[in-house]
């Protein structure tokens, strides 16, 4: 599993770099439809989805992956306010910078300070979210404790 | 009207990069049963670390793989966008919003975009439509304000 994850990460990183998506100006050339439009990002996304489609669909129909691990796909189905709000906030940050988590990670070896600033802010944002979730879970646990002493902690999802 | 920026359009590397990204996501899903979503992998590892748990090793090796790709690339070719310029407050605030937003919506361009759409997940389709919309509006607004 660790070897697979390593090679998948390596392949993913090379793909992101080859596609040019680590270049925020290229991403903004796609998002900024008010100027001349660069459809490269759309082509990257459509190609990646098409290539991933068959293995994803096969994986989704199995109970165990080829290496024997359980299929750990999200099982949430409902469209929640949290999903919409989170995606909307994500899009604003993406549109401001032309950067998102994958390319940001794959570009770290450029040692370009703005790239690292974005990455660090993103990790701070993720950490803030985790701390807030843990605080919310603790609060729920405290209020729920007298009623349901045996209740388990609402751990943050991973 | 929408005009194509032909000189900037790079169809061959876009398709080749897309094939590698799709293959990476497909292999991790079918081989290991995991979603190759960067915010989920980073955030999941962070979540474990903050709870004083040992993060799942596959998350760390995946991140290591991406970093290895970055280092290997940088030794022979310049990383695309390696010299981009942006005002630092924009990067600071944008980074925070991307981090919080991706975790709040349980996914980013790789998790919802590549993996979620390939799974035909309605949640991911909603997420992608939402972040594309706010992304386009924001990028246009920032472009107008800065130029």
Coordinates of C-alpha atoms in Angstrom, one line a residue:
Chain A
X1 CA 0.0 0.0 0.0
X2 CA 2.8 2.4 0.9
X3 CA 4.6 1.7 -2.4
X4 CA 1.4 2.1 -4.4
X5 CA 0.7 5.4 -2.6
X6 CA 4.3 6.6 -3.3
X7 CA 4.1 5.8 -7.0
X8 CA 0.6 7.2 -7.3
X9 CA 1.9 10.5 -5.6
X10 CA 4.9 10.5 -8.0
X11 CA 2.7 10.0 -11.0
X12 CA 0.2 12.6 -9.8
X13 CA 2.9 15.2 -9.2
X14 CA 4.5 14.6 -12.6
X15 CA 1.1 14.9 -14.2
X16 CA 0.4 18.2 -12.5
X17 CA 3.8 19.6 -13.4
X18 CA 3.6 18.4 -17.0
X19 CA 0.1 19.9 -17.4
X20 CA 1.5 23.3 -16.4
X21 CA -1.1 23.6 -13.7
X22 CA 1.5 24.6 -11.1
X23 CA 1.6 28.0 -13.0
X24 CA -1.0 30.2 -11.4
X25 CA -1.1 32.5 -14.5
X26 CA -2.2 29.5 -16.5
X27 CA -5.0 28.6 -14.1
X28 CA -6.0 32.3 -14.0
X29 CA -5.9 32.3 -17.8
X30 CA -8.7 29.6 -17.6
X31 CA -10.7 31.2 -14.8
X32 CA -10.5 34.8 -16.0
X33 CA -13.0 34.6 -18.9
X34 CA -12.9 38.4 -19.3
X35 CA -9.6 38.2 -21.1
X36 CA -8.4 35.8 -23.8
X37 CA -9.2 32.3 -22.6
X38 CA -6.8 29.4 -22.1
X39 CA -8.8 26.2 -22.1
X40 CA -5.8 24.0 -21.0
X41 CA -7.2 23.4 -17.5
X42 CA -10.5 22.1 -18.8
X43 CA -8.6 19.7 -21.1
X44 CA -6.5 18.5 -18.1
X45 CA -9.5 17.9 -16.0
X46 CA -11.6 16.2 -18.7
X47 CA -8.7 13.9 -19.7
X48 CA -7.9 13.0 -16.0
X49 CA -11.6 12.2 -15.4
X50 CA -11.9 10.0 -18.5
X51 CA -8.7 8.1 -17.6
X52 CA -9.8 7.6 -14.0
X53 CA -13.3 6.7 -14.9
X54 CA -13.0 2.9 -15.5
X55 CA -10.7 2.2 -12.5
X56 CA -13.0 4.3 -10.3
X57 CA -16.1 2.6 -11.4
X58 CA -14.5 -0.8 -11.0
X59 CA -13.3 0.2 -7.5
X60 CA -16.7 1.5 -6.5
X61 CA -18.2 -1.9 -7.3
X62 CA -15.8 -3.9 -5.2
X63 CA -15.6 -4.3 -1.4
X64 CA -11.9 -4.7 -1.3
X65 CA -9.2 -3.0 -3.4
X66 CA -6.7 -5.1 -5.5
X67 CA -4.2 -5.0 -2.6
X68 CA -6.8 -6.2 -0.2
X69 CA -7.5 -2.9 1.6
X70 CA -11.1 -2.0 2.1
X71 CA -12.5 0.6 -0.4
X72 CA -12.5 3.8 1.7
X73 CA -14.6 6.1 -0.5
X74 CA -16.8 8.8 1.1
X75 CA -20.3 7.4 1.6
X76 CA -22.0 10.8 2.2
X77 CA -24.7 11.3 -0.4
X78 CA -26.5 14.5 0.7
X79 CA -25.8 17.9 -0.8
X80 CA -25.3 20.0 2.4
X81 CA -24.9 23.7 3.1
X82 CA -21.4 22.9 4.4
X83 CA -20.5 21.3 1.0
X84 CA -21.7 24.4 -0.9
X85 CA -20.3 27.0 1.5
X86 CA -16.9 25.2 1.5
X87 CA -16.7 24.9 -2.2
X88 CA -17.7 28.5 -2.7
X89 CA -15.0 29.6 -0.2
X90 CA -12.5 27.3 -1.9
X91 CA -13.3 28.8 -5.3
X92 CA -12.8 32.4 -4.0
X93 CA -9.3 31.5 -2.7
X94 CA -8.6 29.7 -6.0
X95 CA -9.8 32.6 -8.1
X96 CA -7.7 35.1 -6.1
X97 CA -4.5 33.2 -6.5
X98 CA -4.8 30.6 -9.3
X99 CA -3.5 28.0 -6.8
X100 CA -5.0 25.0 -5.2
X101 CA -3.7 22.1 -3.0
X102 CA -2.3 19.7 -5.6
X103 CA -0.3 22.1 -7.7
X104 CA 0.7 24.0 -4.6
X105 CA 2.3 20.8 -3.2
X106 CA 3.8 19.8 -6.5
X107 CA 5.5 23.2 -7.0
X108 CA 7.3 23.4 -3.6
X109 CA 10.7 22.4 -5.1
X110 CA 10.7 25.6 -7.0
X111 CA 11.6 27.2 -3.7
X112 CA 9.7 30.3 -4.9
X113 CA 8.7 32.3 -1.8
X114 CA 5.1 33.2 -3.0
X115 CA 4.5 29.4 -3.6
X116 CA 5.6 28.6 0.0
X117 CA 3.6 31.5 1.4
X118 CA 0.4 30.1 -0.2
X119 CA 1.2 26.6 0.9
X120 CA 1.8 27.7 4.5
X121 CA -1.4 29.8 4.6
X122 CA -3.3 26.8 3.2
X123 CA -2.0 24.5 5.9
X124 CA -2.8 27.1 8.5
X125 CA -6.4 27.2 7.1
X126 CA -6.7 23.4 7.3
X127 CA -5.3 23.4 10.8
X128 CA -7.7 26.1 11.9
X129 CA -10.6 24.0 10.4
X130 CA -9.4 20.9 12.3
X131 CA -9.1 22.8 15.6
X132 CA -12.6 24.3 15.1
X133 CA -14.0 20.9 14.4
X134 CA -12.4 19.4 17.4
X135 CA -13.7 22.2 19.6
X136 CA -17.2 21.7 18.2
X137 CA -16.9 18.0 18.8
X138 CA -15.8 18.5 22.4
X139 CA -18.6 20.9 23.1
X140 CA -21.2 18.4 21.7
X141 CA -19.6 15.7 23.8
X142 CA -19.8 17.8 27.0
X143 CA -23.4 18.7 26.4
X144 CA -24.3 15.2 25.4
X145 CA -22.3 13.6 28.3
X146 CA -25.0 13.8 31.1
X147 CA -27.6 12.3 28.8
X148 CA -25.5 9.6 27.1
X149 CA -22.6 8.8 29.4
X150 CA -21.4 6.0 27.0
X151 CA -21.4 8.2 23.9
X152 CA -18.2 8.1 22.0
X153 CA -16.4 11.3 20.9
X154 CA -17.4 12.7 17.6
X155 CA -13.9 12.5 16.1
X156 CA -13.1 14.6 13.2
X157 CA -13.4 12.7 9.9
X158 CA -10.2 11.7 8.2
Chain B
X1 CA -17.2 37.7 -26.2
X2 CA -15.0 34.7 -25.2
X3 CA -11.9 34.7 -27.3
X4 CA -9.4 31.8 -27.2
X5 CA -5.8 32.6 -26.1
X6 CA -4.2 30.3 -28.8
X7 CA -0.6 31.0 -27.9
X8 CA -1.2 30.1 -24.2
X9 CA -3.2 27.0 -25.0
X10 CA -1.1 23.8 -24.5
X11 CA -3.2 20.9 -25.6
X12 CA -0.5 18.2 -25.8
X13 CA 0.9 18.7 -22.3
X14 CA -2.6 19.2 -21.0
X15 CA -3.7 15.8 -22.3
X16 CA -0.4 14.1 -21.3
X17 CA -0.6 15.6 -17.8
X18 CA -4.3 14.7 -17.5
X19 CA -3.5 11.1 -18.4
X20 CA -0.9 10.8 -15.7
X21 CA -3.2 12.5 -13.1
X22 CA -6.1 10.2 -14.0
X23 CA -3.8 7.1 -14.0
X24 CA -2.5 8.1 -10.6
X25 CA -6.0 8.5 -9.2
X26 CA -7.2 5.3 -10.8
X27 CA -4.3 3.3 -9.5
X28 CA -4.7 4.5 -5.9
X29 CA -8.5 3.9 -6.0
X30 CA -8.5 0.4 -7.6
X31 CA -5.2 -0.8 -6.1
X32 CA -5.5 0.7 -2.6
X33 CA -9.2 1.8 -2.2
X34 CA -8.2 5.4 -1.5
X35 CA -9.2 8.8 -3.0
X36 CA -6.2 10.8 -4.4
X37 CA -7.5 14.1 -3.1
X38 CA -4.7 16.3 -2.0
X39 CA -6.7 18.4 0.6
X40 CA -8.1 15.1 2.0
X41 CA -4.7 13.5 2.3
X42 CA -3.0 16.6 3.8
X43 CA -6.0 17.4 6.0
X44 CA -6.4 13.8 7.1
X45 CA -2.7 13.6 8.1
X46 CA -3.0 17.0 9.9
X47 CA -6.2 15.8 11.7
X48 CA -4.4 12.7 13.0
X49 CA -1.3 14.7 14.0
X50 CA -3.4 17.3 15.9
X51 CA -5.2 14.4 17.8
X52 CA -1.7 13.0 18.7
X53 CA -2.4 10.0 16.5
X54 CA 0.1 8.6 14.0
X55 CA -1.1 9.6 10.5
X56 CA -1.9 6.8 8.2
X57 CA 1.4 5.9 6.5
X58 CA -0.1 5.9 3.0
X59 CA -1.0 9.6 3.3
X60 CA 2.7 10.4 4.1
X61 CA 4.1 8.2 1.3
X62 CA 1.7 9.8 -1.2
X63 CA 2.8 13.3 -0.2
X64 CA 6.4 12.1 -0.3
X65 CA 5.7 10.9 -3.9
X66 CA 4.4 14.3 -5.0
X67 CA 7.4 16.0 -3.4
X68 CA 9.7 13.6 -5.1
X69 CA 8.1 14.5 -8.4
X70 CA 8.6 18.1 -7.6
X71 CA 12.3 17.6 -6.7
X72 CA 13.0 15.4 -9.8
X73 CA 11.3 17.9 -12.1
X74 CA 13.2 20.9 -10.6
X75 CA 16.6 19.2 -11.1
X76 CA 16.2 19.1 -14.9
X77 CA 13.5 21.7 -15.8
X78 CA 12.1 24.9 -14.3
X79 CA 8.9 24.2 -12.5
X80 CA 6.0 25.9 -14.5
X81 CA 5.2 29.1 -12.8
X82 CA 8.4 29.1 -10.7
X83 CA 8.7 32.9 -11.0
X84 CA 5.1 34.0 -10.8
X85 CA 4.3 37.3 -9.1
X86 CA 1.3 38.0 -6.9
X87 CA 0.6 40.5 -4.1
X88 CA 1.4 38.7 -0.8
X89 CA -1.9 39.6 0.9
X90 CA -3.7 37.9 -1.9
X91 CA -1.6 34.7 -1.4
X92 CA -2.1 34.9 2.4
X93 CA -5.8 35.3 2.3
X94 CA -6.3 33.0 -0.8
X95 CA -4.3 30.2 0.9
X96 CA -6.4 30.5 4.1
X97 CA -9.6 30.4 2.0
X98 CA -8.4 27.4 0.0
X99 CA -7.4 25.5 3.1
X100 CA -10.6 26.1 5.0
X101 CA -12.9 25.8 2.0
X102 CA -11.4 22.5 0.8
X103 CA -11.7 20.9 4.3
X104 CA -15.2 22.3 4.8
X105 CA -16.4 20.8 1.5
X106 CA -14.3 17.7 2.0
X107 CA -12.4 18.1 -1.3
X108 CA -10.5 20.2 -3.8
X109 CA -9.8 20.1 -7.5
X110 CA -8.3 16.6 -7.2
X111 CA -10.7 15.0 -4.8
X112 CA -14.0 16.4 -6.1
X113 CA -12.7 17.4 -9.5
X114 CA -10.9 14.3 -10.7
X115 CA -11.9 11.5 -8.4
X116 CA -15.4 12.7 -7.6
X117 CA -16.4 13.3 -11.2
X118 CA -15.0 10.0 -12.2
X119 CA -17.1 8.3 -9.5
X120 CA -20.1 10.3 -10.9
X121 CA -20.7 11.6 -7.4
X122 CA -23.5 14.2 -7.2
X123 CA -21.8 15.9 -4.3
X124 CA -18.6 16.3 -6.2
X125 CA -20.5 17.6 -9.3
X126 CA -22.1 20.2 -7.0
X127 CA -18.8 21.1 -5.5
X128 CA -17.1 21.5 -8.9
X129 CA -19.9 23.6 -10.3
X130 CA -19.8 25.8 -7.2
X131 CA -16.0 26.4 -7.0
X132 CA -15.8 26.9 -10.8
X133 CA -18.5 29.6 -10.5
X134 CA -17.0 31.5 -7.5
X135 CA -13.5 30.9 -9.0
X136 CA -14.4 32.5 -12.3
X137 CA -16.2 35.5 -10.6
X138 CA -13.3 36.1 -8.3
X139 CA -10.6 35.8 -11.0
X140 CA -12.5 38.3 -13.2
X141 CA -13.0 40.7 -10.3
X142 CA -9.4 40.5 -9.2
X143 CA -8.3 41.0 -12.8
X144 CA -10.4 44.1 -13.1
X145 CA -9.3 45.5 -9.7
X146 CA -5.6 44.9 -10.4
X147 CA -5.4 46.1 -14.0

